[in-house]
């Protein structure tokens, strides 16, 4: 069956990420980021059109290269599976996400607030200098929730839809959003296309993340209720879906005031009436993230297999 190489490769890539995490040097995503930075230097203008061209070239190069590679190996099931495994391992970040979260959690548990503050920028873009223990724990849990969608579920969704090109193209889109999709003076216009494309690409996976979080929760009814009530309150059309579902699943309160350097955001509270996040909730969030990732692998690979069988 045509879907078999993808299934084998996706499972192998997922297991490789679970065992190894991201390589410390020479990560393909980091290499893409370096190339995208060089391209930005050449194309940057304070204009949406320039940013749209930048996004099209960067994502198009990745998607096109991946499509050519997939076409070149399509007659060899073994080579196709190997290509899918390599792409899946490249784009998934669930293991490294949990490792970073647990590192911060251990520092907090040991009472080393300075170490936790120093490590937080490895996980999210917030200014840690004025955060206390509870605020850092909340930032970690929110980052685990949001990145479970971005670094795991969405990648698997696009792999299920479009195979290796879908896996790699989504990671390119998500990386560009992290690089230029924020509202800095330099990127407010230039990064607009990358940010909007990431919103579109992230839409299906964010909702699937929320659904799978409900399924993986110890309290599905509470997770469903908080997700449906609060998921759209977040300023991001996608991040709030995962964060609200995690808030309900863990029985904690997320959201509120955040600081990103000189910029302060006052976000709605997700899971109002529930206890604030505590340090032990970091480990609970990591375990929930792992369960959601496994369910996402089963759901997306199964859907691709079913679609291939239906087309026969």
mmCIF file of C-alpha atoms in Angstrom:
data_model
loop_
_atom_site.group_PDB
_atom_site.id
_atom_site.type_symbol
_atom_site.label_atom_id
_atom_site.label_comp_id
_atom_site.label_asym_id
_atom_site.label_seq_id
_atom_site.Cartn_x
_atom_site.Cartn_y
_atom_site.Cartn_z
ATOM 1 C CA UNK A 1 0.000 0.000 0.000
ATOM 2 C CA UNK A 2 1.251 3.497 -0.874
ATOM 3 C CA UNK A 3 0.757 4.764 2.670
ATOM 4 C CA UNK A 4 2.946 2.078 4.265
ATOM 5 C CA UNK A 5 6.312 3.861 3.769
ATOM 6 C CA UNK A 6 4.889 7.003 5.347
ATOM 7 C CA UNK A 7 3.497 5.058 8.312
ATOM 8 C CA UNK A 8 6.788 3.257 8.927
ATOM 9 C CA UNK A 9 8.813 6.432 8.486
ATOM 10 C CA UNK A 10 6.576 8.569 10.695
ATOM 11 C CA UNK A 11 6.695 6.056 13.540
ATOM 12 C CA UNK A 12 10.478 5.660 13.184
ATOM 13 C CA UNK A 13 10.995 9.434 13.172
ATOM 14 C CA UNK A 14 8.749 9.874 16.199
ATOM 15 C CA UNK A 15 10.632 7.193 18.119
ATOM 16 C CA UNK A 16 13.962 8.768 17.145
ATOM 17 C CA UNK A 17 12.818 12.108 18.524
ATOM 18 C CA UNK A 18 11.551 10.426 21.691
ATOM 19 C CA UNK A 19 14.909 8.737 22.206
ATOM 20 C CA UNK A 20 17.338 11.408 21.027
ATOM 21 C CA UNK A 21 15.660 14.816 21.001
ATOM 22 C CA UNK A 22 17.083 17.606 18.887
ATOM 23 C CA UNK A 23 20.774 17.368 17.935
ATOM 24 C CA UNK A 24 22.875 19.999 19.686
ATOM 25 C CA UNK A 25 24.783 20.934 16.536
ATOM 26 C CA UNK A 26 23.912 21.028 12.865
ATOM 27 C CA UNK A 27 20.149 20.791 13.314
ATOM 28 C CA UNK A 28 18.506 21.208 9.885
ATOM 29 C CA UNK A 29 16.007 23.693 11.328
ATOM 30 C CA UNK A 30 18.892 25.818 12.616
ATOM 31 C CA UNK A 31 20.540 25.641 9.191
ATOM 32 C CA UNK A 32 17.281 26.760 7.600
ATOM 33 C CA UNK A 33 17.148 29.627 10.087
ATOM 34 C CA UNK A 34 20.653 30.723 9.081
ATOM 35 C CA UNK A 35 19.708 30.664 5.403
ATOM 36 C CA UNK A 36 16.466 32.546 6.121
ATOM 37 C CA UNK A 37 18.393 35.215 8.027
ATOM 38 C CA UNK A 38 20.697 35.749 5.059
ATOM 39 C CA UNK A 39 17.711 35.959 2.737
ATOM 40 C CA UNK A 40 16.070 38.503 5.027
ATOM 41 C CA UNK A 41 19.156 40.739 4.834
ATOM 42 C CA UNK A 42 18.864 40.780 1.049
ATOM 43 C CA UNK A 43 15.103 41.241 0.775
ATOM 44 C CA UNK A 44 14.159 43.311 3.827
ATOM 45 C CA UNK A 45 12.011 46.343 3.182
ATOM 46 C CA UNK A 46 9.525 47.908 5.551
ATOM 47 C CA UNK A 47 6.723 46.623 3.341
ATOM 48 C CA UNK A 48 4.300 43.693 3.369
ATOM 49 C CA UNK A 49 5.031 42.856 -0.248
ATOM 50 C CA UNK A 50 8.718 42.330 0.468
ATOM 51 C CA UNK A 51 7.809 40.113 3.420
ATOM 52 C CA UNK A 52 5.409 38.087 1.298
ATOM 53 C CA UNK A 53 8.135 37.499 -1.300
ATOM 54 C CA UNK A 54 10.545 36.481 1.452
ATOM 55 C CA UNK A 55 8.031 34.006 2.879
ATOM 56 C CA UNK A 56 7.188 32.538 -0.526
ATOM 57 C CA UNK A 57 10.827 32.017 -1.451
ATOM 58 C CA UNK A 58 11.853 30.491 1.878
ATOM 59 C CA UNK A 59 8.874 28.151 2.248
ATOM 60 C CA UNK A 60 8.725 27.393 -1.470
ATOM 61 C CA UNK A 61 12.365 26.312 -1.523
ATOM 62 C CA UNK A 62 11.807 23.872 1.333
ATOM 63 C CA UNK A 63 8.534 22.482 -0.012
ATOM 64 C CA UNK A 64 9.895 22.204 -3.542
ATOM 65 C CA UNK A 65 13.087 20.498 -2.439
ATOM 66 C CA UNK A 66 11.146 18.058 -0.293
ATOM 67 C CA UNK A 67 8.741 17.288 -3.156
ATOM 68 C CA UNK A 68 11.655 16.570 -5.506
ATOM 69 C CA UNK A 69 13.269 14.302 -2.915
ATOM 70 C CA UNK A 70 10.003 12.429 -2.339
ATOM 71 C CA UNK A 71 9.540 12.006 -6.089
ATOM 72 C CA UNK A 72 13.080 10.701 -6.502
ATOM 73 C CA UNK A 73 12.551 7.868 -3.981
ATOM 74 C CA UNK A 74 8.894 7.103 -4.638
ATOM 75 C CA UNK A 75 9.651 3.764 -6.334
ATOM 76 C CA UNK A 76 11.590 2.476 -3.323
ATOM 77 C CA UNK A 77 9.454 1.847 -0.216
ATOM 78 C CA UNK A 78 12.585 1.594 1.936
ATOM 79 C CA UNK A 79 14.018 4.887 0.692
ATOM 80 C CA UNK A 80 10.619 6.583 1.022
ATOM 81 C CA UNK A 81 10.297 5.377 4.601
ATOM 82 C CA UNK A 82 13.835 6.566 5.376
ATOM 83 C CA UNK A 83 13.096 9.996 3.907
ATOM 84 C CA UNK A 84 9.905 10.296 5.948
ATOM 85 C CA UNK A 85 11.715 9.151 9.087
ATOM 86 C CA UNK A 86 14.428 11.760 8.599
ATOM 87 C CA UNK A 87 11.898 14.508 7.954
ATOM 88 C CA UNK A 88 9.760 13.521 10.952
ATOM 89 C CA UNK A 89 12.778 13.437 13.248
ATOM 90 C CA UNK A 90 13.848 16.838 11.911
ATOM 91 C CA UNK A 91 10.553 18.630 12.481
ATOM 92 C CA UNK A 92 9.404 17.157 15.801
ATOM 93 C CA UNK A 93 10.482 18.910 18.964
ATOM 94 C CA UNK A 94 8.431 17.270 21.679
ATOM 95 C CA UNK A 95 11.311 15.626 23.522
ATOM 96 C CA UNK A 96 13.483 18.734 23.613
ATOM 97 C CA UNK A 97 10.446 20.748 24.706
ATOM 98 C CA UNK A 98 9.882 18.480 27.694
ATOM 99 C CA UNK A 99 13.581 18.407 28.548
ATOM 100 C CA UNK A 100 13.757 22.190 28.713
ATOM 101 C CA UNK A 101 10.563 22.362 30.757
ATOM 102 C CA UNK A 102 11.811 19.743 33.209
ATOM 103 C CA UNK A 103 15.173 21.466 33.558
ATOM 104 C CA UNK A 104 13.414 24.642 34.659
ATOM 105 C CA UNK A 105 11.095 22.641 36.883
ATOM 106 C CA UNK A 106 14.040 21.025 38.670
ATOM 107 C CA UNK A 107 15.629 24.431 39.266
ATOM 108 C CA UNK A 108 12.378 25.714 40.760
ATOM 109 C CA UNK A 109 11.979 22.607 42.899
ATOM 110 C CA UNK A 110 15.523 23.126 44.207
ATOM 111 C CA UNK A 111 14.743 26.742 45.055
ATOM 112 C CA UNK A 112 17.185 28.059 42.440
ATOM 113 C CA UNK A 113 15.126 30.891 40.975
ATOM 114 C CA UNK A 114 18.169 32.442 39.288
ATOM 115 C CA UNK A 115 18.885 29.282 37.300
ATOM 116 C CA UNK A 116 15.220 28.997 36.316
ATOM 117 C CA UNK A 117 15.194 32.593 35.087
ATOM 118 C CA UNK A 118 18.375 32.034 33.095
ATOM 119 C CA UNK A 119 16.919 28.943 31.425
ATOM 120 C CA UNK A 120 13.445 30.284 30.618
ATOM 121 C CA UNK A 121 14.509 32.099 27.385
ATOM 122 C CA UNK A 122 15.443 28.681 25.956
ATOM 123 C CA UNK A 123 11.745 27.848 26.090
ATOM 124 C CA UNK A 124 9.877 31.111 25.403
ATOM 125 C CA UNK A 125 10.431 34.770 24.637
ATOM 126 C CA UNK A 126 9.270 36.274 27.927
ATOM 127 C CA UNK A 127 11.407 38.560 30.049
ATOM 128 C CA UNK A 128 12.238 36.383 33.087
ATOM 129 C CA UNK A 129 13.966 39.043 35.189
ATOM 130 C CA UNK A 130 10.919 40.012 37.250
ATOM 131 C CA UNK A 131 9.143 36.641 37.344
ATOM 132 C CA UNK A 132 8.667 34.772 40.598
ATOM 133 C CA UNK A 133 8.459 30.984 41.012
ATOM 134 C CA UNK A 134 4.758 30.750 40.232
ATOM 135 C CA UNK A 135 5.004 33.026 37.192
ATOM 136 C CA UNK A 136 7.867 31.004 35.748
ATOM 137 C CA UNK A 137 5.945 27.772 36.316
ATOM 138 C CA UNK A 138 2.968 29.283 34.502
ATOM 139 C CA UNK A 139 5.157 30.403 31.606
ATOM 140 C CA UNK A 140 6.585 26.887 31.301
ATOM 141 C CA UNK A 141 3.185 25.172 31.291
ATOM 142 C CA UNK A 142 1.823 27.648 28.728
ATOM 143 C CA UNK A 143 4.868 27.075 26.520
ATOM 144 C CA UNK A 144 4.500 23.306 26.787
ATOM 145 C CA UNK A 145 0.850 23.591 25.740
ATOM 146 C CA UNK A 146 1.461 25.938 22.806
ATOM 147 C CA UNK A 147 4.505 24.062 21.546
ATOM 148 C CA UNK A 148 2.808 20.693 21.804
ATOM 149 C CA UNK A 149 0.612 22.045 19.018
ATOM 150 C CA UNK A 150 3.403 23.704 17.031
ATOM 151 C CA UNK A 151 6.327 21.335 17.548
ATOM 152 C CA UNK A 152 4.404 18.055 17.455
ATOM 153 C CA UNK A 153 0.764 17.934 16.424
ATOM 154 C CA UNK A 154 0.748 20.469 13.587
ATOM 155 C CA UNK A 155 3.819 18.924 11.997
ATOM 156 C CA UNK A 156 2.186 15.484 12.095
ATOM 157 C CA UNK A 157 -1.064 16.905 10.699
ATOM 158 C CA UNK A 158 0.709 18.350 7.671
ATOM 159 C CA UNK A 159 2.720 15.172 7.262
ATOM 160 C CA UNK A 160 -0.530 13.235 7.203
ATOM 161 C CA UNK A 161 -1.941 15.610 4.600
ATOM 162 C CA UNK A 162 1.070 16.040 2.320
ATOM 163 C CA UNK A 163 3.782 13.598 3.386
ATOM 164 C CA UNK A 164 7.407 14.719 3.625
ATOM 165 C CA UNK A 165 6.797 18.062 1.851
ATOM 166 C CA UNK A 166 4.029 18.825 4.343
ATOM 167 C CA UNK A 167 6.241 17.995 7.328
ATOM 168 C CA UNK A 168 9.109 20.198 6.210
ATOM 169 C CA UNK A 169 7.020 23.038 4.801
ATOM 170 C CA UNK A 170 5.129 23.409 8.066
ATOM 171 C CA UNK A 171 8.363 23.551 10.045
ATOM 172 C CA UNK A 172 9.637 26.231 7.656
ATOM 173 C CA UNK A 173 6.458 28.280 8.111
ATOM 174 C CA UNK A 174 6.573 27.947 11.892
ATOM 175 C CA UNK A 175 10.274 28.861 12.006
ATOM 176 C CA UNK A 176 9.731 31.978 9.917
ATOM 177 C CA UNK A 177 6.938 33.055 12.233
ATOM 178 C CA UNK A 178 9.282 32.740 15.204
ATOM 179 C CA UNK A 179 11.935 34.734 13.358
ATOM 180 C CA UNK A 180 9.955 37.593 11.795
ATOM 181 C CA UNK A 181 6.301 37.110 12.755
ATOM 182 C CA UNK A 182 6.406 39.222 15.907
ATOM 183 C CA UNK A 183 5.360 42.851 16.225
ATOM 184 C CA UNK A 184 8.772 44.496 16.487
ATOM 185 C CA UNK A 185 9.409 47.731 14.643
ATOM 186 C CA UNK A 186 11.501 45.912 12.036
ATOM 187 C CA UNK A 187 9.058 43.083 11.409
ATOM 188 C CA UNK A 188 5.620 44.622 11.886
ATOM 189 C CA UNK A 189 5.092 44.855 8.111
ATOM 190 C CA UNK A 190 7.834 42.602 6.757
ATOM 191 C CA UNK A 191 6.782 39.695 8.966
ATOM 192 C CA UNK A 192 3.064 40.044 8.373
ATOM 193 C CA UNK A 193 2.893 37.353 5.671
ATOM 194 C CA UNK A 194 4.882 34.846 7.738
ATOM 195 C CA UNK A 195 2.659 35.433 10.759
ATOM 196 C CA UNK A 196 -0.583 35.101 8.799
ATOM 197 C CA UNK A 197 0.626 31.975 6.971
ATOM 198 C CA UNK A 198 1.542 30.420 10.306
ATOM 199 C CA UNK A 199 -1.955 31.213 11.605
ATOM 200 C CA UNK A 200 -3.507 29.436 8.625
ATOM 201 C CA UNK A 201 -1.141 26.462 8.733
ATOM 202 C CA UNK A 202 -1.583 26.099 12.484
ATOM 203 C CA UNK A 203 -5.388 26.175 12.467
ATOM 204 C CA UNK A 204 -6.121 22.437 12.039
ATOM 205 C CA UNK A 205 -3.409 21.204 14.371
ATOM 206 C CA UNK A 206 -4.371 23.609 17.148
ATOM 207 C CA UNK A 207 -7.928 22.256 17.194
ATOM 208 C CA UNK A 208 -6.726 18.672 16.972
ATOM 209 C CA UNK A 209 -4.346 19.366 19.871
ATOM 210 C CA UNK A 210 -7.258 20.573 21.977
ATOM 211 C CA UNK A 211 -9.389 17.554 21.100
ATOM 212 C CA UNK A 212 -6.562 15.128 21.861
ATOM 213 C CA UNK A 213 -5.831 16.956 25.113
ATOM 214 C CA UNK A 214 -9.433 16.368 26.136
ATOM 215 C CA UNK A 215 -9.053 12.696 25.203
ATOM 216 C CA UNK A 216 -5.758 12.371 27.121
ATOM 217 C CA UNK A 217 -6.990 14.220 30.205
ATOM 218 C CA UNK A 218 -7.795 12.634 33.539
ATOM 219 C CA UNK A 219 -10.866 14.910 33.538
ATOM 220 C CA UNK A 220 -12.175 15.046 29.949
ATOM 221 C CA UNK A 221 -15.369 16.877 30.892
ATOM 222 C CA UNK A 222 -13.464 19.690 32.615
ATOM 223 C CA UNK A 223 -10.923 19.919 29.786
ATOM 224 C CA UNK A 224 -13.741 20.134 27.230
ATOM 225 C CA UNK A 225 -15.623 22.758 29.212
ATOM 226 C CA UNK A 226 -12.615 25.064 29.707
ATOM 227 C CA UNK A 227 -11.483 24.637 26.095
ATOM 228 C CA UNK A 228 -14.888 25.484 24.647
ATOM 229 C CA UNK A 229 -15.371 28.404 27.044
ATOM 230 C CA UNK A 230 -11.900 29.982 26.893
ATOM 231 C CA UNK A 231 -10.182 28.719 23.736
ATOM 232 C CA UNK A 232 -11.144 31.736 21.647
ATOM 233 C CA UNK A 233 -10.341 34.313 24.337
ATOM 234 C CA UNK A 234 -6.612 34.213 23.598
ATOM 235 C CA UNK A 235 -5.286 36.894 21.175
ATOM 236 C CA UNK A 236 -3.757 34.151 19.018
ATOM 237 C CA UNK A 237 -6.306 32.230 16.928
ATOM 238 C CA UNK A 238 -4.416 28.998 17.630
ATOM 239 C CA UNK A 239 -2.366 29.190 20.833
ATOM 240 C CA UNK A 240 -5.450 29.689 22.982
ATOM 241 C CA UNK A 241 -6.941 26.407 21.806
ATOM 242 C CA UNK A 242 -4.101 24.314 23.211
ATOM 243 C CA UNK A 243 -3.563 26.465 26.297
ATOM 244 C CA UNK A 244 -7.233 26.446 27.289
ATOM 245 C CA UNK A 245 -7.457 22.682 26.817
ATOM 246 C CA UNK A 246 -4.301 22.177 28.903
ATOM 247 C CA UNK A 247 -5.682 24.494 31.601
ATOM 248 C CA UNK A 248 -8.825 22.373 31.805
ATOM 249 C CA UNK A 249 -6.973 19.069 31.615
ATOM 250 C CA UNK A 250 -4.513 20.032 34.366
ATOM 251 C CA UNK A 251 -7.078 21.915 36.451
ATOM 252 C CA UNK A 252 -4.983 25.094 36.596
ATOM 253 C CA UNK A 253 -5.318 28.743 35.658
ATOM 254 C CA UNK A 254 -3.298 30.091 32.727
ATOM 255 C CA UNK A 255 -3.128 33.476 31.005
ATOM 256 C CA UNK A 256 -2.995 36.926 32.557
ATOM 257 C CA UNK A 257 -0.281 39.578 32.308
ATOM 258 C CA UNK A 258 2.865 38.726 30.305
ATOM 259 C CA UNK A 259 6.015 40.704 29.597
ATOM 260 C CA UNK A 260 8.067 40.348 26.406
ATOM 261 C CA UNK A 261 11.007 42.704 26.869
ATOM 262 C CA UNK A 262 9.541 46.215 26.816
ATOM 263 C CA UNK A 263 6.123 44.984 25.677
ATOM 264 C CA UNK A 264 3.440 44.034 28.205
ATOM 265 C CA UNK A 265 0.363 42.002 27.258
ATOM 266 C CA UNK A 266 -2.731 41.604 29.425
ATOM 267 C CA UNK A 267 -4.319 38.367 28.246
ATOM 268 C CA UNK A 268 -7.603 36.848 29.368
ATOM 269 C CA UNK A 269 -7.432 34.219 32.063
ATOM 270 C CA UNK A 270 -7.900 30.638 30.875
ATOM 271 C CA UNK A 271 -9.436 28.307 33.422
ATOM 272 C CA UNK A 272 -10.720 31.014 35.742
ATOM 273 C CA UNK A 273 -11.626 29.690 39.180
ATOM 274 C CA UNK A 274 -9.004 26.949 39.104
ATOM 275 C CA UNK A 275 -5.812 27.025 41.222
ATOM 276 C CA UNK A 276 -2.738 28.853 39.904
ATOM 277 C CA UNK A 277 0.042 26.793 38.345
ATOM 278 C CA UNK A 278 2.457 25.205 40.824
ATOM 279 C CA UNK A 279 5.899 23.722 40.164
ATOM 280 C CA UNK A 280 4.674 20.071 40.135
ATOM 281 C CA UNK A 281 2.282 20.998 37.314
ATOM 282 C CA UNK A 282 5.278 21.298 34.968
ATOM 283 C CA UNK A 283 5.856 17.540 35.123
ATOM 284 C CA UNK A 284 2.130 16.907 34.702
ATOM 285 C CA UNK A 285 2.111 19.130 31.612
ATOM 286 C CA UNK A 286 5.073 17.262 30.113
ATOM 287 C CA UNK A 287 3.353 13.921 30.617
ATOM 288 C CA UNK A 288 0.160 15.257 29.088
ATOM 289 C CA UNK A 289 2.141 16.589 26.126
ATOM 290 C CA UNK A 290 3.653 13.148 25.525
ATOM 291 C CA UNK A 291 0.228 11.486 25.570
ATOM 292 C CA UNK A 292 -1.129 14.061 23.138
ATOM 293 C CA UNK A 293 1.829 13.508 20.813
ATOM 294 C CA UNK A 294 1.282 9.756 20.736
ATOM 295 C CA UNK A 295 -2.408 10.237 20.008
ATOM 296 C CA UNK A 296 -1.549 12.697 17.232
ATOM 297 C CA UNK A 297 0.825 10.199 15.625
ATOM 298 C CA UNK A 298 -1.863 7.508 15.703
ATOM 299 C CA UNK A 299 -4.580 9.857 14.415
ATOM 300 C CA UNK A 300 -2.629 11.413 11.538
ATOM 301 C CA UNK A 301 -0.922 8.209 10.389
ATOM 302 C CA UNK A 302 -4.212 6.354 10.647
ATOM 303 C CA UNK A 303 -6.014 9.023 8.634
ATOM 304 C CA UNK A 304 -3.379 8.872 5.895
ATOM 305 C CA UNK A 305 -3.611 5.080 5.816
ATOM 306 C CA UNK A 306 -7.418 5.216 5.626
ATOM 307 C CA UNK A 307 -7.330 7.814 2.840
ATOM 308 C CA UNK A 308 -4.933 5.679 0.811
ATOM 309 C CA UNK A 309 -7.105 2.601 1.295
ATOM 310 C CA UNK A 310 -10.234 4.528 0.247
ATOM 311 C CA UNK A 311 -8.559 5.738 -2.966
ATOM 312 C CA UNK A 312 -7.615 2.212 -4.055
#
